[in-house]
Short mmCIF file of C-alpha atoms and ligand atoms in Angstrom, two decimals:
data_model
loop_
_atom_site.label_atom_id
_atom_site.label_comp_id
_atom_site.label_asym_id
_atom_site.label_seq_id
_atom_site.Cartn_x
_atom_site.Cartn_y
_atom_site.Cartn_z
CA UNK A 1 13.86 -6.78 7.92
CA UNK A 2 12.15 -8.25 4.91
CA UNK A 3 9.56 -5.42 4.18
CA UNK A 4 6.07 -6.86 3.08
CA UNK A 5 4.56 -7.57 -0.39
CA UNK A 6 1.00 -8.08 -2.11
CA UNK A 7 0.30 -8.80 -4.93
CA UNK A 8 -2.66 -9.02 -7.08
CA UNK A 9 -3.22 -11.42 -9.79
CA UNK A 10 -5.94 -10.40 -11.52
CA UNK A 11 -5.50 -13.31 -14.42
CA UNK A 12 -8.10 -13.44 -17.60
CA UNK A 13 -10.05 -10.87 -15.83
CA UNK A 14 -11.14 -6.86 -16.39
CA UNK A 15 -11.80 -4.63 -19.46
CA UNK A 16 -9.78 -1.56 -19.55
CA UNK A 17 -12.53 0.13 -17.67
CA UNK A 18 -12.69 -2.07 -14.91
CA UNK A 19 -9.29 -2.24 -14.90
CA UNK A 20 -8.95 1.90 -14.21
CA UNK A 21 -12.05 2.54 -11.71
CA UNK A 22 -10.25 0.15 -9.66
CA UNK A 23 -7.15 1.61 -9.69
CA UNK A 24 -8.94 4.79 -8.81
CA UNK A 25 -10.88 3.15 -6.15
CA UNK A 26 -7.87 1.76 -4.22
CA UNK A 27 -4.96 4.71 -5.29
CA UNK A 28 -5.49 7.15 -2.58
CA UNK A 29 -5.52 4.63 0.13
CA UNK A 30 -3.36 2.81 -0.45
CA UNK A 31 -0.09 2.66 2.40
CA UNK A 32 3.18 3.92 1.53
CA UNK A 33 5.86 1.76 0.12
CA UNK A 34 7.69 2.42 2.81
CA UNK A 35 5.80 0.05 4.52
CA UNK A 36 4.48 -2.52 2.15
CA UNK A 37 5.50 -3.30 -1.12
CA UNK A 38 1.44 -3.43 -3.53
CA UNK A 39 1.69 -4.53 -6.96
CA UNK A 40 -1.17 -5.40 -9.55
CA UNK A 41 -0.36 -8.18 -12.06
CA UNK A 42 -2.51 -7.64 -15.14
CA UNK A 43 -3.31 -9.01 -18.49
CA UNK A 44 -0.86 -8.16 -20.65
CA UNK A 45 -3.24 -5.77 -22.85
CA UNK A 46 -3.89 -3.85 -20.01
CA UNK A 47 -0.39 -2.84 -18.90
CA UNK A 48 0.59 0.54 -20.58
CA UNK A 49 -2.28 2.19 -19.28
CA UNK A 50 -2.00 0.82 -15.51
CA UNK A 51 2.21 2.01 -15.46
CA UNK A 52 0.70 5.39 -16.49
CA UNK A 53 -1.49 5.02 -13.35
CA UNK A 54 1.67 3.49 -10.91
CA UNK A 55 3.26 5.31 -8.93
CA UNK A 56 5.91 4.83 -5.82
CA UNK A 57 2.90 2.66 -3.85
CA UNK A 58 1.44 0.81 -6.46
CA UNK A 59 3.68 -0.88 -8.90
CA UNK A 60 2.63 -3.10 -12.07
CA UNK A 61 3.50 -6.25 -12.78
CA UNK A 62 2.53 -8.95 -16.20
CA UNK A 63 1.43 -12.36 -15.43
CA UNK A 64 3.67 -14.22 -18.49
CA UNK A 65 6.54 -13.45 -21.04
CA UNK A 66 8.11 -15.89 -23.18
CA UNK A 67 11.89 -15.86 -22.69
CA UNK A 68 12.86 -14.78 -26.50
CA UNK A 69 13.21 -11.37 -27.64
CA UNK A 70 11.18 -11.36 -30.87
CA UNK A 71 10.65 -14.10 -33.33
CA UNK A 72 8.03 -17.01 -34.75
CA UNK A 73 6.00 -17.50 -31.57
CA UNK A 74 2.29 -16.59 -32.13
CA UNK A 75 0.49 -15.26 -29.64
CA UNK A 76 3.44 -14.90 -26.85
CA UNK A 77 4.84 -11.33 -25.32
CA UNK A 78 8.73 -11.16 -24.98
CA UNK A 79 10.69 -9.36 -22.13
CA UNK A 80 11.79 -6.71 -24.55
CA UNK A 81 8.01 -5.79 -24.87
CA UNK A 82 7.12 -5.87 -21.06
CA UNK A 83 10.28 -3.66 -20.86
CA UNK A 84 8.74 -1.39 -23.19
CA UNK A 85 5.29 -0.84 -20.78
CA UNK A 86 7.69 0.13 -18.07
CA UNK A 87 6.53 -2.95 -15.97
CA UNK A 88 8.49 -3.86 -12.67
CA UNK A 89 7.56 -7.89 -11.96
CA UNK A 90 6.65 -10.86 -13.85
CA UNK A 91 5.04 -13.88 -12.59
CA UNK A 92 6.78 -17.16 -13.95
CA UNK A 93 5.88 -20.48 -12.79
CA UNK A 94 2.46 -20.09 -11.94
CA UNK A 95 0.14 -23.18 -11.35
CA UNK A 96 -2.06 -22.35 -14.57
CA UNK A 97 0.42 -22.20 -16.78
CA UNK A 98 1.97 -25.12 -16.20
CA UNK A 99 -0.82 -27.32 -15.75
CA UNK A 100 -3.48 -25.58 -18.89
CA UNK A 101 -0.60 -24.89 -20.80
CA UNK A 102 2.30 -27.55 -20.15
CA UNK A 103 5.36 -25.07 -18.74
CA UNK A 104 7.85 -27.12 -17.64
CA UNK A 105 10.37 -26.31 -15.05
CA UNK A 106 12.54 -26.19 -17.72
CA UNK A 107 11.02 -23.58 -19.53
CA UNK A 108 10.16 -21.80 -16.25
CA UNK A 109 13.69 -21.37 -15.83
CA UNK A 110 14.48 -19.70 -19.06
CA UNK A 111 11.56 -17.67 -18.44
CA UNK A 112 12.95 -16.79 -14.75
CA UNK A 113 16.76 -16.04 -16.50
CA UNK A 114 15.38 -13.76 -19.22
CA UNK A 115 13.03 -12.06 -16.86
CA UNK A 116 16.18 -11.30 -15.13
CA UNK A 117 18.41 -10.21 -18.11
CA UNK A 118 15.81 -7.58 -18.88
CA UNK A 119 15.43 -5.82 -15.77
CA UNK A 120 12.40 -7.52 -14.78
CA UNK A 121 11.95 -9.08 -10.97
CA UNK A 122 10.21 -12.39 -11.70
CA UNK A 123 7.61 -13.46 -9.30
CA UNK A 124 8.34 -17.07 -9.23
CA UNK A 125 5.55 -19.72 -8.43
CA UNK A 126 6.30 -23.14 -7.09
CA UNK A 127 3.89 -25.19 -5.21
CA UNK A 128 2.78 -29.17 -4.83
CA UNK A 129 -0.37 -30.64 -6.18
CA UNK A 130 -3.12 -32.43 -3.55
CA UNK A 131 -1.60 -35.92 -5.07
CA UNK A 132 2.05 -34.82 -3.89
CA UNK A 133 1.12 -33.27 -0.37
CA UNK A 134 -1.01 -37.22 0.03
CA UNK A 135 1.96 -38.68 -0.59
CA UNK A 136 3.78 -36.65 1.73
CA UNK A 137 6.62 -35.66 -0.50
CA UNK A 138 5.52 -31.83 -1.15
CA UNK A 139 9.22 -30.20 0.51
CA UNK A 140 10.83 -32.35 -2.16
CA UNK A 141 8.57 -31.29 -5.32
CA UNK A 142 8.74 -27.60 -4.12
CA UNK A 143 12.52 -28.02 -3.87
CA UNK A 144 13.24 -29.12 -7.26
CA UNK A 145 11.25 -26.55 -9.12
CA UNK A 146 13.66 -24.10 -7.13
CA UNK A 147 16.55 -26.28 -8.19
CA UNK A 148 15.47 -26.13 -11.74
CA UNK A 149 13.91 -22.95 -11.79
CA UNK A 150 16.77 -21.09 -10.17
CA UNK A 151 19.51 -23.18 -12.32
CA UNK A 152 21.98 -20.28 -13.92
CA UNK A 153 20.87 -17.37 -11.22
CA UNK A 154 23.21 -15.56 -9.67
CA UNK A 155 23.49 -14.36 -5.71
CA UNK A 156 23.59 -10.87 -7.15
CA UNK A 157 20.29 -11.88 -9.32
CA UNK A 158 18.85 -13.83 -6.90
CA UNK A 159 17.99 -11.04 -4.84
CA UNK A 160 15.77 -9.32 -7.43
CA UNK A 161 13.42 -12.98 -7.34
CA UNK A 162 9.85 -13.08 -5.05
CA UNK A 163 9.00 -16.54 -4.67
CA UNK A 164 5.19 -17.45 -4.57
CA UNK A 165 4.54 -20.78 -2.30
CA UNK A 166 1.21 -21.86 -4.01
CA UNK A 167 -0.18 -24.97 -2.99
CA UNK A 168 -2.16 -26.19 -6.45
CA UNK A 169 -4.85 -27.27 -4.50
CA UNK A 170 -5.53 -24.18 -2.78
CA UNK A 171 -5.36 -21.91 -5.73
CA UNK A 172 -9.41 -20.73 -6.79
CA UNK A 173 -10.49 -23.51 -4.57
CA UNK A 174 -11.59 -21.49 -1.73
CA UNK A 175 -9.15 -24.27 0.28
CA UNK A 176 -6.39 -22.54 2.18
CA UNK A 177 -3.17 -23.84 3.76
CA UNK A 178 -3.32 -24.17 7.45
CA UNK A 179 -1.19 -21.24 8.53
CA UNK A 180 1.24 -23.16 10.33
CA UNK A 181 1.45 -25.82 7.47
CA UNK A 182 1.98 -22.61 4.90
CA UNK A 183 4.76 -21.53 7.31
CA UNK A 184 6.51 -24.78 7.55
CA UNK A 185 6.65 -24.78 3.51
CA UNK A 186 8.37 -21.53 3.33
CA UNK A 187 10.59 -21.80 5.95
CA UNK A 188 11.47 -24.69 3.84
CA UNK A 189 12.17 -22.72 1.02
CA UNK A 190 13.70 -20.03 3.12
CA UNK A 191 16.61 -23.13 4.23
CA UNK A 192 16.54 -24.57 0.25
CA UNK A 193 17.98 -21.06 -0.58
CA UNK A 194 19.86 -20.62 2.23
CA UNK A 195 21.77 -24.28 0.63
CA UNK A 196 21.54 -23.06 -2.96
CA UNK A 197 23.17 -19.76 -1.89
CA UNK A 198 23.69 -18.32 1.23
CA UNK A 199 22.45 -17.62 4.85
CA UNK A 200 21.90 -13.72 3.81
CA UNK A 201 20.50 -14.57 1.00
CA UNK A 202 17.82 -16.36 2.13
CA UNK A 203 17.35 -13.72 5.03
CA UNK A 204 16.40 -11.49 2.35
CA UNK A 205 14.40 -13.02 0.25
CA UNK A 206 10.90 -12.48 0.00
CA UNK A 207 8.43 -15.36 0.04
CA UNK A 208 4.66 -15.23 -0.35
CA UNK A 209 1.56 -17.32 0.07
CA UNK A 210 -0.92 -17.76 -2.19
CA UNK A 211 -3.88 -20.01 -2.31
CA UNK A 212 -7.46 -18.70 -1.82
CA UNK A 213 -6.25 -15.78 0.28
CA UNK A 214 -8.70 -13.43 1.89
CA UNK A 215 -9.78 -10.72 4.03
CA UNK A 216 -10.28 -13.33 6.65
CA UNK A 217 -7.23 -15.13 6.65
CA UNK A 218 -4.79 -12.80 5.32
CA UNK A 219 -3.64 -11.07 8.77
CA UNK A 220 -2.78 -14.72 10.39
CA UNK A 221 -0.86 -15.96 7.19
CA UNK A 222 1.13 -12.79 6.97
CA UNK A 223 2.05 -12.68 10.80
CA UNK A 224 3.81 -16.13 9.96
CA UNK A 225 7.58 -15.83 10.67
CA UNK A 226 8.55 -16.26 6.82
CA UNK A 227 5.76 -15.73 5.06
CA UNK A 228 6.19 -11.89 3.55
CA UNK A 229 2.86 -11.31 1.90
CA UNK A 230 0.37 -12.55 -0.77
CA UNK A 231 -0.13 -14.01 -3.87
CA UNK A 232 -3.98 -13.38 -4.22
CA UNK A 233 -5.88 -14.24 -7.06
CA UNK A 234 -9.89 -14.07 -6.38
CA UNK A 235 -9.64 -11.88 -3.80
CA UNK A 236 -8.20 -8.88 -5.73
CA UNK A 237 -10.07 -8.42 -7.94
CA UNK A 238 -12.99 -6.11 -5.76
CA UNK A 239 -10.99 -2.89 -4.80
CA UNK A 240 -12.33 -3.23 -0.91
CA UNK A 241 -11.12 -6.58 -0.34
CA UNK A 242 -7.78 -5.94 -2.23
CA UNK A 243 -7.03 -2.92 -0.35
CA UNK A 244 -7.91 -4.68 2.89
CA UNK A 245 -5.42 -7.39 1.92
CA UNK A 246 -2.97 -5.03 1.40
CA UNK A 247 -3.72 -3.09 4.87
CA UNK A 248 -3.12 -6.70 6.37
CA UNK A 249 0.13 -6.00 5.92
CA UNK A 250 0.97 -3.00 7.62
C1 PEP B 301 -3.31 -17.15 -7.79
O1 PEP B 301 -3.87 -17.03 -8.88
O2 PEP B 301 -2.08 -17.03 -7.72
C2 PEP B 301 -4.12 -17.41 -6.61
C3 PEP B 301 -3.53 -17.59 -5.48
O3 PEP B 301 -5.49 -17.44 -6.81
P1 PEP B 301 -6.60 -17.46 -5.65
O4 PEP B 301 -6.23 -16.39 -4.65
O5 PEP B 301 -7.88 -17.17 -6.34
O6 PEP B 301 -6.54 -18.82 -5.02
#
């Protein structure tokens, strides 16, 4: 039994105050994580003082590192600092940063493999664009940013990855996947594991939607076969509606 996951991405939003009455809002009601897995992904400024607020159910997570330890690269945060906040997750891969600031699937990759090699669990994003799904070749697009991304993982490592299944057109667009269509792209993710690894492999790994998840739409997404929770940007960022998300999956 996969146990559930949700997880907030808060993005370029909250001041450190913000950031703490909502973590006081949501921390006493939130379910145990024996029963779902609720992490907060955070700007990056914001992370030492949210660990010191995490506890067994509510975990912290950054929304970028650059795969390099230290070095000449202005404005970027490495693994070895993200280690230092006493983070959990990383999200690599996601729709923003590869279309505002040009990640390739290449660099997503080294990203995903240094994530790894510093005892982070990278939160990997992968997800077509409207053009692709038109042209009907989205299980093909989503498959070779796996490939790619996933290139140099091990079984043993793999098991420490989340995948994200964001369609780009349904991310802050208020547009979300039909459940059954969501469904049908992560059981196809489920199988492109199963082939790039194994059969228990892919039984175990966890796969979320995202894409203009809600209150409203949460409960039927999540009661999907494989999908295993949320990747929820707008939605998470009021304490009500996050917590409610989270509830969903109970
Ligand atoms: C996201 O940022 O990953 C996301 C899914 O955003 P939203 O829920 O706002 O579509």
């Amino acid at each position: 039994m996969r146990k559930p996951m949700m997880v907030a991405n808060w993005k370029m939003n909250k001041t450190r105050d913000e950031a703490l009455a909502f973590i006081y809002a949501i921390n006493e009601n939130l379910p145990s994580c024996d029963v779902v897995d609720t992490v907060i992904c955070a700007p990056a400024i914001l992370l030492r003082d949210l660990v010191k607020r995490q506890g067994d159910n509510l975990r912290i997570g950054a929304q970028n590192m650059y795969y390099e330890e230290f070095g000449a690269f202005t404005g970027e945060i490495s693994p070895v600092m993200l280690q230092t906040t006493g983070v959990e997750y990383v999200i690599v891969g996601h729709s923003e940063r590869r279309s505002l600031f040009g990640e390739s699937d290449e660099l997503v990759n080294k990203k995903v493999l240094s994530a790894i090699n510093h005892g982070l669990k990278p939160i990997l994003c992968v997800g077509e664009t409207l053009d692709q799904r038109e042209l009907g070749i989205t299980s093909s697009v989503i498959r070779k940013q796996l490939e790619i991304a996933l290139n140099g993982v091990s079984v043993k490592d793999v098991s420490n990855v989340i995948i994200a299944y964001e369609p780009v057109w349904a991310i802050g667009t208020g547009k979300t996947a039909a459940s059954s269509d969501a469904e049908e792209e992560c059981k196809n993710i489920r199988q492109a594991i199963k082939e790039l690894y194994n059969a228990v492999t892919a039984d175990e790994m966890r796969i979320l939607y995202g894409g203009s998840m809600k209150p409203a739409n949460a409960k039927e997404l999540v009661s999907m076969p494989n999908i295993d929770g949320g990747l929820v940007g707008g939605a998470s960022l009021d304490p009500n509606s996050f917590l409610e998300l989270v509830k969903c999956c109970e």
